[in-house]
């Protein structure tokens, strides 16, 4: 029985290190994990640079193996230390962790397959784990709240852009036609998005005077449209900031809440507020 | 007489299904209609992709006929079930519905005419019907109200942009001239819009040092100008949000309305407000 | 003496028509003037389109003469009807009016000189006269006030952009060098502005990996910088909107002003306000 | 002893001129310094223009020597007049001043070395000195405060952009591949930044339909993302403006401060406030 307690103890300790960031060991684990993730991302990038890969192929291969083994250990440790392994394995991060570990092993079986890069690319998703640590959560929660609050407005906006893109794409396809590069409606829609968002690659540009006239109108439209999401986010953020100045204390007399941070008396009945 | 009631009954039932979205059948009708519209739009797009059209010409042709017949049935049903058919036929949506149905029939008469694509493009306008359904109306009404409230400001802004475009177009035409691609003032104005809106295709760019200097000033101007519509929309939206916090309850004493959501006493006469 | 009164009368009447827009005749004069200006601008544009000029050279020439004569009459009328002609002749609009009239006359003396187009381009400045009419003045005054209030902030912003441009231009000139198109520091500064403002023609783009890295940072900087003018204008506009809700009525008791539009009692001493 | 006092006197006088801008002489020194800096910057720019350098090489060389000597005198004067020279020499501006003076002297030893341009470029950093003078400090302090207040939000934003760039760069590298110009992941990330920031050079653009589809989504994402920094800065600025309406007067009864500009009574205890 003592041995079992020991095991549980050892497991719960490791669990604390891996899954939490409150203890010193837990923080160090997270920092090392982030560094390993960043290194593995840089390695994937460097491997894609042909001239670099040609020179340092062996170094990249070995480093990749080291990181894969580290990730494997982490993956196994996460399964072992959790009470209900399936809750981790089939969670979002569990799947990502698995996909981030597996490609190098698969590369022994399927030598030189290009599709493996795709799998390896999934390792990049591990980077999202950093978000767990972020001290910035307060700020980003605010940001996400602002985005969520304006979810409907943003949907309406995106839908309008889509409708506009379909119409503009069709119109430009009719005006310019395949001889000026607008080979199909989807291709023209691509042009419409490139123009509306003011990206403007120039790989596709109107050549006929009428096409350029329509394009000018599209650009000025895009100019105005760019104002809409900014307006949405800004007004939500201003609102969120204003609400942040309102606290949750209750009036001892009438139990009204939502008083301003600086208030001393209840704004409803005039009773004095109890400050914590 | 009984038969007539039956007909009326049948008509009013169909009317409810087609024109309203309150009943279950009405909702299903709308959903099927939207799906049909979307499919027809995708078909028009795919037909414009030459390589796809070459392969699946028959499939596209048959699908197009199926959709045209479905639209024809809907069009006739709409005319039959309404009391005053002319009020539908000559309405905005009535004309669009007609134009969305007719092109395929015309294609039998005028085989292979290019202009038919233009007519068929009108089917895309049917997509606006989706707007009728949108649960989002609350949000978009807000959006449209914000745009309407700043109509005058936006007009002033667009007029200023137009004047600026004319002046810049002329100046660049004089500086760069036809030998650098600025073949005429309208063409230079096209360049000015491409630059002011920060789209920047690069199909037309200044080559002389002085032209590049003027272009730099234009870009920084455009940078500042982009702030104006954003400022307009944002300030209108913030205002609209503030107004949203004002409700429509009336004071029982002086019948003043527009009290703030949190108000307990009338801001005009000081009487207590009745909260629902 | 009677004749003199008559002359004065005739002059003051014409003065009212030309210089003011209160009477019916004055409004008509302004409308005709605007139409003439717009036509003359369109003519200048069309003349710059070579293919159009080749076909309709005579038509353009005659139209240009008609407009020049109309402008001449207006110019003389403005001088004759004003009490102190010099105050008009040397005013901003007086000079523009003169420069807008003279080029066609000069074209008889200096046949075919290119520089005349420059003079003729000044006719475009006449378009600013439309601003005098604008019913929109209320809105644009608001706009201009917002811009003026943030004048200092905008200056600081523009100065920062200039300093940034000089530094980035020099850095990119050193990194990329003439072999990649960055032929000189001013040319590199042109690139920096094209990039910072997110215009991105692509006539000049970094080719070395390090140059592309610096360019990426420049772009993200530009991304952030674009927020600053928007923030300035928006916050000024919101402020202006808030102030617009405050009227100038004075309290009859304590003579406090700046009450809100909806206020019935003075916010300072509680006395009832006199509404006009 | 008298002579020593004289020396100290002379030094402290020069110190006042060089280090402060309160006296008339101090202001003139600053103005001349700014003009010299601007001229030296323009000279560096002109020297980089090959055609100009070929023509006026001697003039540029002599001017550069004159400015270098002027900077040398200033540098020595700054060291001599300060009590603790090391506190200047190793300060940020001390190092910049040194680096701005040295390159021309080095050019005698290392003739024609390209690296000297890099050193000379540092002279540009002297331009930051202008900031010391700026009357605009009030406005820019506001600006910097707004940026500082939103430091965390901006970090979260930049981090999100970085993560997005890595993911998009990898995805596009997989989709488009080296044959379409996306030669490596870092190169694809460069494309992702060029696109997300709506710069859009067009030196790198997707060629496959699927790549263009992903690119379209990236652009619309970038469209939405551009709203975030604007929202942050704007809401901070509006907040800063609101705080500016709060003054620092203290209540004579309860010594509460932060009353609104228009307040007559203390918002805490209700005592009358003393207005200055």
Coordinates of N, CA and C in Angstrom, one line a residue, chain C residues 90-225:
Chain C
X90 N -5.7 90.1 -56.8 CA -4.6 89.5 -56.1 C -5.0 88.5 -55.0
X91 N -6.3 88.2 -55.0 CA -6.7 87.1 -54.0 C -6.4 85.7 -54.6
X92 N -6.5 84.7 -53.8 CA -6.3 83.3 -54.2 C -7.1 83.0 -55.4
X93 N -8.4 83.2 -55.3 CA -9.3 82.9 -56.4 C -9.1 83.8 -57.6
X94 N -8.7 85.0 -57.4 CA -8.5 86.0 -58.5 C -7.3 85.4 -59.4
X95 N -6.3 85.0 -58.7 CA -5.1 84.5 -59.5 C -5.5 83.2 -60.2
X96 N -6.2 82.3 -59.6 CA -6.6 81.1 -60.2 C -7.5 81.4 -61.4
X97 N -8.5 82.3 -61.2 CA -9.4 82.7 -62.3 C -8.6 83.2 -63.5
X98 N -7.5 84.0 -63.2 CA -6.7 84.6 -64.3 C -6.0 83.4 -65.0
X99 N -5.3 82.6 -64.2 CA -4.5 81.5 -64.8 C -5.4 80.5 -65.5
X100 N -6.7 80.4 -65.1 CA -7.6 79.5 -65.8 C -8.1 80.0 -67.1
X101 N -8.0 81.3 -67.3 CA -8.5 82.0 -68.5 C -7.4 82.1 -69.6
X102 N -6.2 82.4 -69.1 CA -5.1 82.9 -70.0 C -4.5 81.8 -71.0
X103 N -4.4 80.5 -70.6 CA -3.7 79.6 -71.4 C -4.1 79.5 -72.9
X104 N -5.4 79.6 -73.2 CA -5.9 79.5 -74.6 C -5.4 80.7 -75.4
X105 N -5.4 81.8 -74.8 CA -4.9 83.0 -75.5 C -3.4 82.9 -75.8
X106 N -2.7 82.4 -74.8 CA -1.2 82.2 -75.0 C -0.9 81.2 -76.1
X107 N -1.9 80.2 -76.3 CA -1.6 79.2 -77.3 C -1.6 79.8 -78.7
X108 N -2.1 81.0 -78.9 CA -2.0 81.6 -80.2 C -0.6 82.0 -80.5
X109 N 0.0 82.6 -79.4 CA 1.3 83.1 -79.5 C 2.3 82.0 -79.5
X110 N 2.3 81.2 -78.5 CA 3.3 80.0 -78.4 C 2.6 78.8 -78.9
X111 N 2.7 78.5 -80.2 CA 1.9 77.4 -80.8 C 2.6 76.1 -80.3
X112 N 1.7 75.2 -79.8 CA 2.2 73.8 -79.6 C 3.2 73.6 -78.4
X113 N 3.3 74.6 -77.5 CA 4.3 74.5 -76.4 C 3.7 73.5 -75.4
X114 N 4.5 72.6 -74.9 CA 3.9 71.6 -74.0 C 3.6 72.3 -72.6
X115 N 4.4 73.3 -72.2 CA 4.3 73.9 -70.9 C 2.9 74.5 -70.7
X116 N 2.2 74.7 -71.8 CA 0.8 75.3 -71.7 C -0.1 74.4 -71.0
X117 N 0.1 73.1 -71.2 CA -0.8 72.2 -70.5 C -0.7 72.4 -69.0
X118 N 0.5 72.7 -68.5 CA 0.7 73.0 -67.1 C -0.2 74.1 -66.7
X119 N -0.2 75.2 -67.5 CA -1.0 76.4 -67.2 C -2.5 76.0 -67.2
X120 N -2.8 75.2 -68.3 CA -4.2 74.9 -68.4 C -4.7 74.0 -67.3
X121 N -3.7 73.2 -66.7 CA -4.0 72.3 -65.6 C -4.5 73.2 -64.4
X122 N -4.1 74.4 -64.3 CA -4.5 75.3 -63.2 C -6.0 75.5 -63.3
X123 N -6.6 75.4 -64.5 CA -8.0 75.5 -64.5 C -8.7 74.6 -63.6
X124 N -8.1 73.4 -63.4 CA -8.6 72.4 -62.5 C -8.8 73.0 -61.1
X125 N -7.9 73.9 -60.7 CA -8.0 74.5 -59.3 C -9.3 75.2 -59.2
X126 N -9.9 75.6 -60.3 CA -11.2 76.3 -60.2 C -12.3 75.4 -59.5
X127 N -12.0 74.1 -59.6 CA -13.0 73.2 -59.1 C -13.2 73.4 -57.6
X128 N -12.2 74.0 -56.9 CA -12.3 74.2 -55.5 C -13.4 75.2 -55.2
X129 N -13.8 76.0 -56.2 CA -14.8 77.0 -56.0 C -16.1 76.3 -55.6
X130 N -16.3 75.1 -56.1 CA -17.5 74.3 -55.7 C -17.7 74.3 -54.2
X131 N -16.6 74.3 -53.6 CA -16.6 74.2 -52.1 C -17.4 75.3 -51.5
X132 N -17.4 76.5 -52.2 CA -18.1 77.7 -51.7 C -19.6 77.4 -51.5
X133 N -20.1 76.6 -52.5 CA -21.5 76.3 -52.6 C -21.9 75.3 -51.5
X134 N -21.0 74.4 -51.3 CA -21.4 73.1 -50.6 C -22.4 73.3 -49.5
X135 N -23.5 72.7 -49.6 CA -24.5 72.7 -48.5 C -23.9 71.9 -47.3
X136 N -22.8 71.1 -47.6 CA -22.3 70.2 -46.7 C -21.4 70.9 -45.7
X137 N -21.3 72.2 -45.8 CA -20.3 72.9 -45.0 C -20.3 72.5 -43.5
X138 N -21.5 72.3 -43.0 CA -21.7 71.9 -41.6 C -20.8 70.7 -41.3
X139 N -20.9 69.7 -42.2 CA -20.2 68.5 -42.0 C -18.7 68.7 -42.1
X140 N -18.3 69.4 -43.2 CA -16.9 69.5 -43.5 C -16.2 70.4 -42.5
X141 N -17.0 71.4 -41.9 CA -16.4 72.3 -40.9 C -16.0 71.4 -39.7
X142 N -16.9 70.5 -39.4 CA -16.7 69.5 -38.3 C -15.4 68.7 -38.6
X143 N -15.3 68.3 -39.8 CA -14.1 67.5 -40.3 C -12.8 68.3 -40.1
X144 N -12.9 69.6 -40.6 CA -11.7 70.4 -40.6 C -11.3 70.8 -39.2
X145 N -12.4 71.0 -38.3 CA -12.1 71.3 -36.9 C -11.4 70.1 -36.3
X146 N -11.8 68.9 -36.6 CA -11.2 67.7 -36.0 C -9.7 67.6 -36.5
X147 N -9.5 67.9 -37.7 CA -8.1 67.9 -38.3 C -7.3 68.9 -37.6
X148 N -7.8 70.1 -37.4 CA -7.1 71.3 -36.9 C -6.7 71.0 -35.4
X149 N -7.7 70.4 -34.7 CA -7.5 70.1 -33.3 C -6.4 69.1 -33.1
X150 N -6.2 68.3 -34.1 CA -5.1 67.3 -34.0 C -3.9 67.6 -34.8
X151 N -3.8 68.9 -35.2 CA -2.7 69.4 -36.0 C -1.3 69.0 -35.4
X152 N -1.1 69.3 -34.1 CA 0.2 69.1 -33.5 C 0.5 67.6 -33.5
X153 N -0.5 66.7 -33.2 CA -0.3 65.3 -33.2 C 0.0 64.8 -34.6
X154 N -0.6 65.3 -35.6 CA -0.4 64.9 -36.9 C 1.0 65.3 -37.4
X155 N 1.5 66.6 -37.0 CA 2.8 67.0 -37.3 C 3.9 66.1 -36.7
X156 N 3.7 65.7 -35.4 CA 4.6 64.8 -34.7 C 4.6 63.5 -35.5
X157 N 3.4 63.0 -35.9 CA 3.3 61.8 -36.6 C 4.1 61.8 -37.9
X158 N 3.9 62.9 -38.7 CA 4.5 63.1 -40.0 C 6.0 63.2 -39.8
X159 N 6.5 63.9 -38.8 CA 7.9 64.0 -38.6 C 8.5 62.6 -38.2
X160 N 7.8 61.9 -37.4 CA 8.3 60.5 -37.1 C 8.4 59.7 -38.3
X161 N 7.4 59.8 -39.2 CA 7.4 59.0 -40.4 C 8.6 59.4 -41.3
X162 N 8.9 60.7 -41.3 CA 10.0 61.2 -42.1 C 11.3 60.6 -41.6
X163 N 11.5 60.7 -40.3 CA 12.8 60.2 -39.7 C 12.9 58.7 -39.9
X164 N 11.8 58.0 -39.7 CA 11.8 56.6 -40.0 C 12.1 56.3 -41.4
X165 N 11.6 57.0 -42.4 CA 11.8 56.8 -43.8 C 13.3 57.0 -44.1
X166 N 13.9 58.1 -43.5 CA 15.4 58.3 -43.8 C 16.2 57.2 -43.3
X167 N 15.9 56.7 -42.1 CA 16.7 55.6 -41.5 C 16.5 54.3 -42.3
X168 N 15.2 54.0 -42.6 CA 15.0 52.8 -43.3 C 15.5 52.8 -44.7
X169 N 15.4 54.0 -45.4 CA 16.0 54.1 -46.7 C 17.5 53.9 -46.7
X170 N 18.2 54.5 -45.7 CA 19.6 54.3 -45.7 C 20.0 52.8 -45.4
X171 N 19.3 52.2 -44.5 CA 19.6 50.8 -44.1 C 19.3 49.9 -45.3
X172 N 18.2 50.1 -46.0 CA 17.9 49.2 -47.1 C 18.9 49.5 -48.3
X173 N 19.4 50.7 -48.4 CA 20.4 51.0 -49.5 C 21.7 50.3 -49.2
X174 N 22.0 50.2 -47.9 CA 23.2 49.5 -47.5 C 23.1 48.0 -47.7
X175 N 21.9 47.5 -47.3 CA 21.7 46.0 -47.4 C 21.5 45.5 -48.8
X176 N 20.6 46.1 -49.5 CA 20.3 45.7 -50.9 C 21.3 46.2 -51.9
X177 N 21.5 47.5 -51.9 CA 22.5 48.1 -52.8 C 22.0 48.3 -54.2
X178 N 22.7 49.0 -55.0 CA 22.3 49.3 -56.4 C 22.0 48.1 -57.3
X179 N 22.7 47.0 -57.0 CA 22.5 45.8 -57.9 C 21.1 45.2 -57.7
X180 N 20.4 45.5 -56.6 CA 19.0 45.0 -56.5 C 18.0 46.1 -56.7
X181 N 18.4 47.2 -57.3 CA 17.5 48.3 -57.7 C 17.4 49.5 -56.7
X182 N 18.0 49.3 -55.5 CA 18.1 50.4 -54.6 C 19.3 51.3 -54.9
X183 N 19.1 52.1 -56.0 CA 20.3 52.8 -56.6 C 20.8 53.9 -55.8
X184 N 20.0 54.5 -54.9 CA 20.4 55.6 -54.1 C 19.6 55.7 -52.8
X185 N 20.0 56.5 -51.9 CA 19.2 56.7 -50.6 C 17.9 57.3 -50.9
X186 N 17.8 58.4 -51.7 CA 16.4 58.9 -52.0 C 15.5 57.9 -52.6
X187 N 16.1 57.1 -53.5 CA 15.3 56.0 -54.2 C 14.9 55.0 -53.1
X188 N 15.8 54.6 -52.2 CA 15.4 53.7 -51.1 C 14.3 54.3 -50.2
X189 N 14.4 55.6 -50.0 CA 13.4 56.2 -49.2 C 12.0 56.2 -49.9
X190 N 12.0 56.3 -51.2 CA 10.8 56.1 -52.0 C 10.2 54.7 -51.7
X191 N 11.1 53.7 -51.7 CA 10.7 52.4 -51.4 C 10.1 52.3 -50.0
X192 N 10.8 52.9 -49.0 CA 10.4 52.8 -47.6 C 8.9 53.4 -47.5
X193 N 8.7 54.5 -48.2 CA 7.3 55.1 -48.1 C 6.3 54.2 -48.8
X194 N 6.7 53.7 -50.0 CA 5.8 52.7 -50.7 C 5.4 51.6 -49.8
X195 N 6.4 51.1 -49.0 CA 6.2 50.0 -48.1 C 5.4 50.3 -46.8
X196 N 5.9 51.4 -46.2 CA 5.3 51.8 -44.9 C 3.8 52.1 -45.1
X197 N 3.4 52.8 -46.2 CA 2.0 53.1 -46.4 C 1.2 51.9 -47.0
X198 N 1.9 50.8 -47.1 CA 1.2 49.5 -47.6 C 0.7 49.7 -49.0
X199 N 1.3 50.6 -49.8 CA 1.0 50.7 -51.2 C 1.6 49.5 -51.9
X200 N 2.9 49.4 -51.8 CA 3.6 48.2 -52.4 C 3.4 48.0 -53.9
X201 N 4.0 48.9 -54.7 CA 3.9 48.7 -56.1 C 4.6 47.4 -56.6
X202 N 5.8 47.2 -56.0 CA 6.5 46.0 -56.5 C 7.6 46.4 -57.5
X203 N 7.6 47.7 -57.9 CA 8.7 48.1 -58.9 C 10.1 48.0 -58.2
X204 N 10.0 48.0 -56.9 CA 11.3 47.9 -56.1 C 10.9 47.0 -54.9
X205 N 11.6 45.9 -54.9 CA 11.4 44.9 -53.8 C 12.7 44.3 -53.3
X206 N 12.8 44.0 -52.0 CA 14.1 43.4 -51.6 C 14.3 42.0 -52.1
X207 N 15.6 41.7 -52.5 CA 15.9 40.4 -53.1 C 16.7 39.6 -52.1
X208 N 17.5 40.2 -51.2 CA 18.3 39.4 -50.3 C 17.5 39.0 -49.1
X209 N 17.8 37.8 -48.5 CA 17.0 37.3 -47.4 C 17.0 38.3 -46.2
X210 N 18.1 39.0 -46.0 CA 18.2 39.9 -44.9 C 17.4 41.1 -45.2
X211 N 17.4 41.6 -46.5 CA 16.6 42.7 -46.9 C 15.1 42.4 -46.7
X212 N 14.7 41.2 -47.0 CA 13.3 40.8 -46.9 C 12.9 40.7 -45.4
X213 N 13.9 40.4 -44.6 CA 13.6 40.3 -43.1 C 13.4 41.7 -42.6
X214 N 14.2 42.7 -43.0 CA 14.1 44.1 -42.6 C 12.7 44.6 -43.1
X215 N 12.5 44.3 -44.4 CA 11.2 44.7 -45.0 C 10.0 44.2 -44.3
X216 N 10.1 43.0 -43.8 CA 8.9 42.4 -43.0 C 8.7 43.3 -41.8
X217 N 9.8 43.6 -41.1 CA 9.7 44.4 -39.9 C 9.1 45.8 -40.3
X218 N 9.5 46.4 -41.4 CA 9.0 47.7 -41.8 C 7.5 47.6 -42.1
X219 N 7.1 46.5 -42.7 CA 5.7 46.3 -43.0 C 4.8 46.3 -41.7
X220 N 5.3 45.5 -40.7 CA 4.5 45.4 -39.5 C 4.6 46.7 -38.8
X221 N 5.7 47.4 -38.8 CA 5.7 48.8 -38.3 C 4.7 49.7 -39.0
X222 N 4.6 49.6 -40.3 CA 3.7 50.4 -41.1 C 2.2 50.0 -40.7
X223 N 2.0 48.8 -40.4 CA 0.8 48.3 -39.9 C 0.3 48.9 -38.6
X224 N 1.3 49.1 -37.7 CA 1.1 49.7 -36.4 C 0.9 51.2 -36.6
X225 N 1.7 51.8 -37.5 CA 1.7 53.3 -37.7 C 0.4 53.7 -38.3

